[in-house]
XYZ file of C-alpha atoms in Angstrom:
731
model
C 0.000 0.000 0.000
C 1.135 3.531 -0.632
C 1.380 5.956 2.244
C -1.671 7.784 0.924
C -3.693 4.551 0.762
C -2.757 3.702 4.328
C -3.770 7.179 5.480
C -7.169 6.855 3.832
C -7.788 3.390 5.301
C -7.427 4.668 8.878
C -9.888 7.512 8.203
C -13.558 6.981 7.343
C -14.980 8.259 4.082
C -16.884 11.159 5.601
C -20.418 12.451 5.634
C -22.433 14.037 2.869
C -25.138 16.633 3.325
C -28.627 16.499 1.854
C -31.472 18.875 2.513
C -31.473 20.269 6.020
C -29.282 17.724 7.709
C -26.413 15.275 7.371
C -26.695 12.021 5.500
C -23.997 9.741 6.788
C -21.721 7.615 4.662
C -23.199 4.694 2.778
C -20.154 2.790 1.426
C -20.553 2.832 -2.347
C -24.265 3.581 -1.943
C -25.002 0.067 -0.760
C -26.710 0.844 2.559
C -28.245 4.326 2.716
C -28.540 5.599 6.257
C -25.618 3.590 7.587
C -23.515 5.572 10.043
C -20.217 5.350 8.203
C -17.797 3.183 6.303
C -14.179 2.475 5.537
C -12.206 3.215 2.382
C -12.415 0.818 -0.567
C -9.622 0.177 -3.030
C -10.287 -1.770 -6.201
C -6.537 -1.754 -6.930
C -5.812 -3.622 -3.715
C -9.024 -5.642 -3.548
C -10.058 -3.981 -0.295
C -13.827 -3.447 -0.131
C -15.440 -0.591 1.736
C -17.117 -1.891 4.882
C -20.412 -0.644 6.270
C -20.838 0.554 9.858
C -24.382 1.097 11.152
C -25.861 2.459 14.360
C -27.871 0.083 16.388
C -27.953 -0.624 20.116
C -31.687 -1.377 19.726
C -31.815 -2.366 16.052
C -30.187 -1.763 12.671
C -30.494 1.975 12.009
C -30.653 2.432 8.223
C -33.004 4.340 5.929
C -36.346 2.552 5.546
C -36.690 3.713 1.919
C -34.139 4.451 -0.782
C -34.409 7.471 -3.013
C -37.839 7.861 -4.550
C -38.564 4.139 -4.570
C -41.418 3.501 -2.157
C -42.164 0.042 -3.543
C -39.707 -1.638 -1.190
C -38.928 -0.994 2.447
C -35.870 -1.723 4.558
C -37.396 -1.610 8.018
C -35.559 -3.201 10.922
C -36.704 -4.758 14.166
C -36.882 -2.366 17.101
C -35.660 -4.606 19.906
C -36.256 -3.989 23.618
C -33.709 -1.444 24.841
C -30.571 -2.543 26.703
C -31.934 -1.344 30.028
C -34.886 -3.738 29.657
C -32.900 -6.703 28.341
C -30.544 -6.466 31.325
C -33.567 -6.638 33.625
C -34.065 -10.205 32.394
C -30.797 -11.241 34.114
C -30.797 -13.923 31.415
C -27.671 -14.016 29.265
C -29.032 -16.876 27.151
C -32.039 -14.744 26.209
C -29.800 -11.793 25.350
C -27.610 -14.047 23.220
C -30.704 -15.266 21.310
C -31.729 -11.670 20.685
C -28.170 -10.955 19.528
C -28.205 -13.883 17.105
C -31.434 -12.660 15.478
C -30.156 -9.076 15.499
C -26.979 -10.288 13.796
C -28.951 -11.996 11.025
C -30.647 -8.680 10.300
C -27.307 -6.879 10.285
C -25.904 -9.352 7.777
C -28.944 -9.487 5.488
C -29.029 -5.699 5.231
C -25.424 -5.572 4.020
C -23.881 -4.180 7.195
C -20.468 -5.390 8.364
C -20.149 -3.881 11.848
C -22.942 -2.707 14.139
C -22.091 0.135 16.505
C -23.352 -1.726 19.552
C -23.822 -2.734 22.263
C -23.695 0.390 24.409
C -22.488 -0.616 27.849
C -21.553 2.410 29.908
C -22.347 2.303 33.602
C -25.619 3.941 34.621
C -23.810 6.220 37.030
C -26.606 8.770 37.370
C -30.374 8.440 36.823
C -30.453 11.550 34.621
C -28.120 10.317 31.862
C -30.138 10.661 28.667
C -28.693 7.464 27.174
C -29.239 5.153 30.116
C -31.864 3.322 28.059
C -29.099 2.065 25.741
C -26.956 0.795 28.595
C -27.424 -2.228 30.799
C -26.840 -1.530 34.455
C -25.222 0.367 37.301
C -23.189 -2.784 37.982
C -20.163 -3.785 35.887
C -20.731 -7.540 36.203
C -24.258 -7.304 34.802
C -23.097 -4.854 32.120
C -20.152 -7.006 31.104
C -21.989 -10.320 30.949
C -24.966 -8.847 29.087
C -22.676 -7.154 26.573
C -20.635 -10.325 26.106
C -23.823 -12.311 25.444
C -25.043 -9.754 22.909
C -21.646 -9.673 21.190
C -21.480 -13.463 20.950
C -25.009 -13.636 19.574
C -24.480 -10.964 16.925
C -21.015 -12.159 15.862
C -22.187 -15.760 15.484
C -23.455 -14.543 12.098
C -20.039 -13.470 10.845
C -20.644 -9.764 11.390
C -18.916 -7.491 13.884
C -19.792 -5.412 16.910
C -18.330 -2.243 18.371
C -18.732 -2.113 22.138
C -19.057 1.471 23.296
C -18.339 4.103 24.580
C -14.891 3.301 25.970
C -14.877 4.664 28.659
C -16.567 6.730 31.402
C -19.031 8.305 28.944
C -21.715 8.525 31.630
C -23.448 11.762 30.629
C -24.543 13.610 27.521
C -24.068 17.164 28.785
C -20.982 18.534 26.991
C -20.024 14.941 26.254
C -17.530 15.946 23.554
C -15.262 17.876 25.888
C -15.967 17.152 29.548
C -13.015 15.959 31.599
C -13.923 13.021 33.823
C -11.751 13.128 36.931
C -11.813 9.711 38.502
C -9.623 7.563 40.717
C -7.697 4.592 39.388
C -9.620 2.305 41.701
C -13.077 3.503 40.641
C -12.039 3.232 36.998
C -10.766 -0.316 37.395
C -13.541 -1.663 39.622
C -16.575 0.096 38.125
C -16.064 1.804 34.762
C -13.568 -0.505 33.039
C -14.627 -3.806 34.564
C -17.645 -4.358 32.327
C -15.611 -3.616 29.216
C -12.949 -6.057 30.410
C -15.552 -8.818 30.751
C -17.044 -8.054 27.338
C -13.624 -8.011 25.634
C -12.386 -11.211 27.227
C -15.620 -13.223 26.979
C -17.227 -11.721 23.872
C -14.159 -10.866 21.780
C -15.808 -8.005 19.868
C -14.354 -7.140 16.485
C -14.071 -3.468 17.374
C -14.227 -1.043 20.292
C -15.439 2.557 20.071
C -13.571 5.166 22.079
C -15.705 7.783 23.797
C -15.953 11.550 23.394
C -14.901 12.600 26.881
C -11.529 13.030 28.501
C -10.383 10.843 31.374
C -8.072 12.593 33.812
C -7.159 15.248 31.278
C -6.765 13.201 28.081
C -9.345 12.475 25.384
C -9.984 8.737 25.401
C -9.189 8.489 21.685
C -5.814 10.116 22.460
C -5.110 7.911 25.481
C -2.262 5.439 25.078
C -2.908 4.338 28.657
C -6.512 3.370 27.881
C -6.240 2.006 24.347
C -2.840 0.346 24.484
C -1.766 -0.311 28.067
C -5.184 -1.449 29.320
C -7.139 -2.619 26.285
C -4.373 -4.348 24.320
C -1.541 -5.172 26.704
C -3.646 -6.220 29.685
C -6.850 -7.491 28.087
C -5.267 -8.769 24.837
C -7.878 -7.145 22.592
C -7.241 -8.196 18.985
C -9.573 -6.028 16.901
C -9.460 -2.348 16.008
C -10.518 0.782 17.868
C -12.598 3.477 16.175
C -13.567 6.933 17.371
C -17.080 7.953 18.146
C -18.320 10.222 15.366
C -16.189 13.413 15.380
C -14.565 12.308 18.630
C -11.212 13.703 19.706
C -9.194 16.565 18.274
C -5.836 15.335 16.970
C -5.573 12.506 14.397
C -1.857 12.090 15.029
C -2.378 11.641 18.779
C -5.158 9.169 17.975
C -2.891 7.107 15.731
C -0.181 6.991 18.388
C -2.609 6.068 21.159
C -3.924 3.052 19.270
C -7.181 4.534 18.007
C -6.932 2.843 14.622
C -9.906 4.300 12.722
C -11.233 7.874 12.724
C -14.936 8.231 11.967
C -16.725 9.556 10.055
C -13.468 10.964 8.706
C -12.472 13.668 6.240
C -9.729 14.253 3.688
C -7.925 16.775 5.883
C -7.310 14.110 8.548
C -5.789 11.765 5.973
C -3.585 14.587 4.735
C -2.423 15.364 8.275
C -1.413 11.737 8.763
C 0.546 11.697 5.490
C 2.296 14.941 6.430
C 3.114 13.639 9.914
C 4.749 10.487 8.541
C 6.727 12.472 5.984
C 7.713 15.023 8.609
C 8.809 12.407 11.130
C 6.200 13.236 13.817
C 4.340 9.938 13.237
C 6.321 6.715 12.997
C 5.351 4.811 9.860
C 5.415 1.618 11.935
C 2.571 3.010 14.062
C 0.508 3.675 10.954
C 1.318 0.208 9.602
C 0.206 -1.320 12.902
C -3.143 0.478 12.770
C -3.671 -0.455 9.131
C -2.924 -4.091 9.915
C -5.513 -4.137 12.697
C -8.203 -2.713 10.423
C -7.342 -5.135 7.606
C -7.445 -8.001 10.087
C -11.123 -7.260 10.657
C -11.990 -6.349 7.058
C -11.001 -9.832 5.840
C -13.597 -11.313 8.218
C -16.472 -9.139 6.982
C -19.336 -10.129 4.688
C -18.177 -7.404 2.283
C -14.777 -9.046 1.908
C -16.385 -12.481 1.657
C -18.660 -11.103 -1.088
C -21.731 -12.261 0.798
C -24.896 -11.889 -1.283
C -27.102 -10.227 1.310
C -30.845 -10.499 0.713
C -32.284 -7.294 2.205
C -35.029 -9.628 3.449
C -34.455 -10.699 7.063
C -37.208 -12.633 8.814
C -38.838 -9.643 10.492
C -41.894 -11.655 11.544
C -39.835 -14.182 13.517
C -37.733 -11.407 15.005
C -40.853 -9.528 16.133
C -42.024 -12.635 17.982
C -38.651 -12.891 19.736
C -38.729 -9.174 20.562
C -42.142 -9.626 22.191
C -40.991 -12.596 24.228
C -37.758 -10.907 25.306
C -39.607 -7.785 26.439
C -42.171 -9.740 28.463
C -39.500 -11.916 30.087
C -37.590 -8.800 31.161
C -40.298 -6.595 32.682
C -40.169 -5.926 36.410
C -43.197 -6.114 38.693
C -42.523 -3.478 41.340
C -45.775 -3.619 43.299
C -48.802 -5.917 43.431
C -50.986 -5.149 46.443
C -53.698 -7.709 46.980
C -52.530 -9.632 43.901
C -54.469 -7.316 41.594
C -52.328 -8.736 38.802
C -52.713 -10.725 36.688
C -55.923 -9.165 35.404
C -58.953 -11.317 34.748
C -59.910 -12.022 31.153
C -62.104 -9.673 29.150
C -62.157 -6.789 31.630
C -63.127 -3.256 30.676
C -60.034 -1.077 31.065
C -59.850 2.707 31.381
C -56.481 3.782 29.969
C -55.015 7.067 31.178
C -51.739 8.701 30.154
C -50.517 9.615 26.678
C -48.086 6.705 26.631
C -50.998 4.245 26.834
C -51.741 5.224 23.238
C -48.383 6.618 22.078
C -46.090 4.078 23.711
C -42.367 4.818 23.773
C -40.746 1.742 22.262
C -37.186 3.112 22.421
C -35.118 6.234 22.904
C -33.985 8.881 20.452
C -30.767 9.682 18.608
C -28.529 7.025 17.118
C -30.240 4.471 19.377
C -33.522 4.923 17.490
C -34.701 2.483 14.807
C -36.925 2.705 11.740
C -39.408 -0.096 12.386
C -42.343 -1.105 10.174
C -44.861 -0.752 12.999
C -45.161 -0.521 16.741
C -47.830 -1.801 19.103
C -49.190 0.628 21.682
C -50.405 -0.536 25.057
C -53.992 0.191 23.994
C -53.574 -1.993 20.910
C -51.893 -4.756 22.873
C -54.645 -4.900 25.475
C -57.338 -4.927 22.784
C -55.602 -7.799 21.004
C -55.450 -9.672 24.310
C -59.236 -9.472 24.658
C -59.583 -6.494 26.986
C -62.170 -3.802 26.276
C -60.530 -0.378 26.179
C -62.983 2.437 26.917
C -63.635 4.066 23.553
C -64.444 7.620 24.584
C -61.257 7.921 26.589
C -59.256 6.414 23.734
C -60.729 8.865 21.222
C -59.882 11.828 23.457
C -56.253 10.773 23.875
C -55.633 9.846 20.245
C -57.091 13.163 19.047
C -54.931 15.063 21.542
C -51.765 13.227 20.468
C -52.546 13.587 16.757
C -53.091 17.339 17.133
C -49.845 17.794 19.037
C -47.801 15.781 16.528
C -49.253 17.801 13.661
C -48.063 20.974 15.356
C -44.747 19.500 16.501
C -43.562 16.753 14.089
C -40.884 14.484 15.482
C -37.591 14.866 13.599
C -35.957 12.010 11.712
C -32.882 12.136 13.932
C -33.639 13.767 17.275
C -30.627 14.887 19.299
C -30.902 16.458 22.717
C -33.805 16.147 25.129
C -36.785 15.097 22.981
C -40.060 16.978 23.202
C -42.902 14.934 24.668
C -46.584 15.573 24.088
C -48.058 17.375 27.122
C -50.316 15.116 29.150
C -54.003 15.338 28.356
C -56.165 16.654 31.173
C -59.444 14.740 30.799
C -62.561 16.882 30.713
C -64.616 17.354 33.848
C -66.555 14.243 34.739
C -64.589 11.936 32.409
C -62.658 10.290 35.254
C -65.829 9.648 37.290
C -67.634 8.345 34.238
C -64.722 6.029 33.420
C -64.659 4.731 36.989
C -68.305 3.823 36.637
C -67.887 2.050 33.302
C -64.529 0.266 33.595
C -63.456 -2.666 35.771
C -59.922 -1.385 36.302
C -57.847 1.735 35.599
C -54.453 1.687 33.992
C -52.223 4.777 34.048
C -49.095 4.801 31.857
C -46.294 7.155 32.829
C -44.194 7.845 29.743
C -40.695 9.263 29.444
C -38.326 9.531 26.524
C -34.698 10.596 26.288
C -31.711 10.078 24.071
C -28.402 11.062 22.642
C -27.216 14.628 23.064
C -29.082 15.620 26.205
C -29.576 14.601 29.811
C -32.833 14.522 31.731
C -34.017 16.997 34.337
C -35.274 16.354 37.833
C -38.329 18.596 37.493
C -41.169 17.134 35.434
C -39.033 14.252 34.236
C -37.346 12.281 37.002
C -40.123 13.644 39.203
C -43.687 13.454 37.944
C -45.109 16.793 36.876
C -47.755 18.368 39.128
C -50.346 17.636 36.427
C -49.371 13.936 36.348
C -49.446 13.716 40.137
C -52.879 15.332 40.273
C -54.347 13.168 37.510
C -52.965 9.958 38.987
C -54.461 10.736 42.394
C -57.816 11.706 40.885
C -57.972 8.428 38.975
C -56.969 6.449 42.077
C -59.582 8.171 44.233
C -62.385 7.691 41.708
C -61.676 3.992 41.177
C -60.898 3.168 44.795
C -64.186 4.792 45.863
C -65.919 2.104 43.801
C -63.713 -0.711 45.068
C -61.781 -0.854 41.818
C -58.026 -0.952 41.272
C -55.365 1.206 39.631
C -52.409 -0.307 37.772
C -49.493 1.946 36.790
C -47.194 1.056 33.888
C -43.814 2.788 33.732
C -42.906 3.242 30.062
C -39.627 5.075 30.533
C -36.028 5.140 29.324
C -34.711 5.814 32.800
C -35.454 5.772 36.497
C -38.291 7.961 37.813
C -39.359 8.957 41.309
C -42.030 6.633 42.708
C -42.096 7.112 46.487
C -44.452 10.102 46.497
C -47.260 8.403 44.560
C -46.849 4.628 44.698
C -49.282 4.154 47.589
C -52.037 5.422 45.302
C -51.349 2.535 42.923
C -52.356 -1.060 43.534
C -49.798 -2.474 41.111
C -46.798 -1.063 39.267
C -45.245 -2.734 36.235
C -41.912 -1.452 34.928
C -41.895 -1.943 31.153
C -38.956 0.376 30.402
C -38.964 0.870 26.587
C -40.021 -2.506 25.227
C -39.431 -2.361 21.470
C -41.914 -2.519 18.633
C -43.989 -5.322 20.177
C -44.183 -3.423 23.455
C -47.962 -3.219 23.790
C -48.336 -6.954 23.207
C -45.555 -7.716 25.682
C -47.094 -5.543 28.408
C -50.446 -7.228 27.811
C -48.757 -10.633 28.085
C -47.562 -9.754 31.585
C -50.704 -7.953 32.781
C -52.865 -10.879 31.661
C -50.632 -13.529 33.231
C -49.749 -15.097 29.892
C -46.161 -14.430 30.998
C -45.241 -14.466 34.680
C -42.940 -11.471 35.278
C -39.418 -12.549 36.156
C -37.372 -9.422 35.540
C -35.426 -7.707 38.306
C -33.933 -4.253 38.555
C -30.443 -3.835 37.132
C -30.389 -0.300 38.508
C -31.478 1.228 41.819
C -34.591 3.386 42.192
C -33.692 6.035 44.806
C -36.386 7.551 47.016
C -35.458 10.965 45.612
C -32.865 12.172 43.147
C -30.731 13.689 45.933
C -30.207 10.138 47.253
C -28.285 9.137 44.119
C -24.576 9.179 45.107
C -23.598 11.126 41.974
C -26.289 13.792 42.378
C -23.970 16.305 44.045
C -21.577 16.371 41.066
C -23.688 15.583 37.994
C -23.160 16.730 35.274
C -20.137 18.671 36.566
C -19.022 22.272 36.713
C -20.063 24.731 35.482
C -23.510 23.120 35.361
C -24.710 24.397 31.970
C -21.597 23.370 30.062
C -19.375 21.424 32.434
C -15.672 21.413 31.755
C -15.053 18.730 34.348
C -16.967 16.245 36.448
C -15.462 14.695 39.577
C -16.525 11.165 40.440
C -16.303 11.797 44.163
C -18.556 8.845 44.993
C -15.641 6.630 43.909
C -16.607 2.973 43.916
C -19.866 3.656 45.749
C -22.157 3.601 42.730
C -25.773 2.448 42.934
C -26.455 -0.309 45.440
C -22.854 -0.214 46.687
C -23.657 3.251 48.056
C -27.178 2.574 49.315
C -26.178 -0.606 51.148
C -22.870 0.641 52.528
C -24.220 3.960 53.808
C -27.670 2.834 54.882
C -29.518 5.078 52.408
C -32.898 3.459 51.813
C -33.932 3.176 48.139
C -37.464 3.161 46.771
C -36.681 -0.160 45.076
C -33.296 -1.827 45.523
C -31.003 -3.193 42.850
C -31.973 -6.760 41.993
C -35.592 -6.350 43.135
C -38.615 -7.756 41.308
C -41.853 -9.564 42.170
C -43.533 -12.590 40.610
C -47.017 -14.085 40.472
C -45.611 -16.995 42.465
C -43.222 -17.473 45.415
C -39.800 -19.090 45.725
C -37.964 -20.669 48.642
C -34.150 -20.665 48.910
C -32.525 -23.586 50.705
C -29.489 -25.844 51.133
C -26.713 -23.335 50.529
C -23.417 -25.192 50.605
C -19.826 -24.145 49.895
C -17.352 -26.596 48.426
C -14.760 -25.871 51.148
C -14.379 -23.880 54.379
C -11.265 -22.118 53.045
C -10.334 -20.673 49.685
C -7.726 -22.411 47.563
C -7.852 -20.979 44.071
C -11.619 -21.241 43.651
C -14.718 -22.124 45.594
C -18.183 -23.288 44.514
C -21.525 -22.398 46.071
C -24.650 -24.414 45.443
C -28.222 -23.505 46.354
C -31.653 -24.993 45.720
C -34.606 -22.876 44.577
C -38.173 -24.181 44.931
C -41.380 -22.752 43.492
C -43.659 -22.687 46.551
C -46.493 -20.764 44.904
C -49.392 -21.620 42.617
C -48.109 -20.460 39.219
C -45.219 -21.508 37.018
C -42.408 -18.979 37.125
C -38.702 -18.198 36.970
C -36.496 -16.696 39.648
C -33.279 -14.663 39.433
C -30.750 -15.671 42.096
C -27.977 -13.237 42.993
C -24.702 -13.984 44.748
C -23.148 -11.129 46.717
C -19.829 -11.245 48.505
C -18.743 -9.344 51.606
C -14.968 -9.014 51.871
C -12.503 -8.075 54.620
C -11.688 -4.347 54.748
C -8.432 -4.206 56.677
C -6.401 -2.272 54.108
C -9.008 -0.803 51.757
C -12.546 0.315 52.479
C -15.043 -2.030 50.779
C -18.724 -1.924 49.881
C -20.843 -3.881 52.350
C -21.449 -6.417 49.562
C -20.828 -6.690 45.837
C -22.518 -8.770 43.165
C -20.239 -11.602 42.050
C -22.632 -13.921 40.224
C -26.217 -14.429 39.123
C -28.364 -17.066 37.472
C -31.957 -17.525 36.379
C -33.885 -20.718 36.883
C -35.719 -22.516 34.145
C -39.515 -22.252 34.225
C -40.423 -24.020 37.452
C -43.873 -25.488 37.933
C -45.424 -25.254 41.411
C -43.471 -27.551 43.716
C -40.530 -27.950 41.341
C -36.940 -27.235 42.419
C -33.655 -26.469 40.699
C -30.145 -26.525 42.109
C -27.816 -23.795 40.872
C -24.030 -23.551 41.106
C -21.793 -20.485 41.340
C -18.003 -20.501 41.117
C -15.837 -17.827 42.703
C -12.258 -17.274 41.551
C -9.460 -15.289 43.146
C -10.281 -12.292 40.922
C -13.802 -12.249 42.395
C -12.306 -11.780 45.856
C -9.909 -9.021 44.864
C -10.092 -5.240 45.008
C -7.855 -2.806 43.150
C -5.005 -1.324 45.189
C -3.720 1.877 43.634
C -0.135 2.135 44.909
C 1.048 -1.295 43.693
C -1.348 -1.207 40.673
C -2.598 -4.645 41.582
C -5.727 -6.624 42.280
C -5.322 -7.989 45.806
C -7.516 -10.319 47.847
C -7.127 -9.534 51.529
C -6.839 -12.380 54.023
C -9.743 -12.992 56.359
C -13.363 -14.089 56.331
C -15.534 -13.714 53.228
C -19.311 -14.099 53.369
C -21.312 -15.487 50.457
C -24.839 -14.065 50.401
C -27.511 -15.660 48.240
C -30.190 -13.078 47.609
C -33.441 -12.165 45.888
C -32.205 -8.564 45.726
C -29.284 -6.547 47.036
C -31.312 -5.957 50.209
C -33.095 -9.299 50.445
C -30.439 -11.757 51.585
C -31.953 -15.221 51.959
C -28.948 -17.395 52.883
C -25.302 -16.861 53.804
C -22.167 -18.901 54.426
C -18.570 -17.891 55.079
C -15.119 -19.082 54.061
C -11.589 -18.017 54.923
C -8.688 -16.809 52.815
C -5.505 -17.594 54.726
C -3.190 -14.896 53.399
C -3.190 -11.747 51.281
C -3.035 -12.720 47.609
C -1.859 -10.630 44.677
C -4.195 -11.842 41.961
C -3.037 -9.646 39.087
C -0.454 -6.920 38.589
C -1.358 -4.326 35.964
C 0.080 -1.242 34.308
C 0.120 2.091 36.033
C -2.393 3.981 33.909
C -4.946 6.770 33.785
C -3.710 8.493 36.915
C -5.726 11.565 37.985
C -3.735 14.784 37.881
C -5.662 16.489 40.678
C -6.622 15.255 44.164
C -10.053 13.687 44.628
C -12.063 13.820 47.841
C -13.689 10.417 47.468
C -16.545 9.141 49.560
C -15.489 6.647 52.237
C -17.675 4.613 54.593
C -16.480 6.615 57.579
C -17.535 9.823 55.799
C -21.213 9.075 55.976
C -23.506 11.718 54.426
C -25.405 13.883 56.898
């Protein structure tokens, strides 16, 4: 290859502009709407490869040019936040395998997914794309998705590496974070996904970490990702990420996207001028070529543009239903009896949010609202109420059309205030009320506390009016949370008889919600993120999104390792709903916890038996937490170290599950020696139904301090951090 050819291979082929907005690269025109592509060279036999957005589905244009005779719709899958609530890696892998077939049949080589940043703060606008506040859940879910997608011979790009935990000034904010918090919380999930999933590519994030853009960071991309984790693929930038293509090349950021000719020219000039070693460029080229030869484009795969969307829709429905979380069920109001008359309140009952906005959005052929799903399931939705809501929504959308690619906080239709007497009339006609609380968010903007995390005054008032009217007649109120992030529940949940968390359930969302409400599917999802009583109880709330608040230049992660349940449990701050929590239509007993040995010698196995003691078939998520000695370092009161989900157990049936702990599971990161060390002493295994519902416990002993792994000194903060410690309990 000539120097110029090398310099064009490591830079994407750019973006073109049409009409009022950008139309991203489409690699020889093959896949309009794809996010970007790599250079093609007929002289060298190197095809251009296609990169498409898609944490929740293949994001490409649904129509091409003026031809409306054929569509290219993709499946809108349940969002990552919902899939993680399944705690079922086999389910996520099945979704990934179907997703991967769609990717391949639409001519895409690499999907820019999964997103797997830690849900550090409830207000992050892209939390819906991500899996969890916990790195083990995030890592194992991402690895399962990667393995499923890549089983089709197409690639993934796990993102955004790393500490991209907010959208506010995401392109420039400097994340100041300790080495320990980085290693234990923000890098751990990526490490699991790289080692277990072996993604073809990794996407560096927009932000800086401790003063350096991630795409410029040799520490992050070479020392950690390649030398320690042995990553074998290539690293690409997020779109327009970073500032200096030469620094990116040196750091090990192999591909710059979407790319422009000036960047290629700068690389050529740097090699000629001696400021960029040609061996570095050759290394980056080799990594990209190593992936290109694996792609369908290189293999000349004859893609069909006809994936099995019907089969994928059925899987999307099942995955959504299996992942939903039952938060409250007073008096066993759920499941609902057959054929009931239902009064549906809330815009999202009729205009259901199936996914978030931005690059995580999908062009799907159809979506099923909750009203439609209930009607299909045989419930009678009150017609007058439905007509009022649909007219209100239609009028608002006519005045405020939703853009093709929404960036920033999306506008939501103001809630309808039913006319006087409508609520009382509905309470007289219907058997049960259902109120859907809807929230949407997405790329480019974070949420607000007022009227978003918290319910608006109008929502609060309407919910209480509906509850009072129905309760006065001895009827029940069910609330469905159709949101892309956590919302406040403590102030209003007593007014509800049942609460079902549907998150954003994909295109079959209404059918999936109806499956759970009707009892066709017994809910078995559990929270992969904590619901605080109030936003101020989130450990990051005092320093999110950084300073200055409107356009933060830096954000200090002063909560350190105490993210989510680690904070709530260790500091005794009561949540509204704890991490790992979720109800079922049946009950489960935990028994016979045994450890394979009283002392640790390389590994130890725990076994436990789960029995369905209720009256309905169901599945249970079992969580293993570990409490460790804290002689040298402060430690969370317990940390998740394993989880498993039973098969469908009939009443009276049991299943024995096994968990293996290795030395790495016992270890914490010690900054001074740059090592993972397991401290000697007593460790307690806690088998739990949630992070605050410990059912069984047993202890074992580690005889001496053990250095489990020595790593590179990397990503050191340049300013002091006043991190939260257990002895510094909040007032």
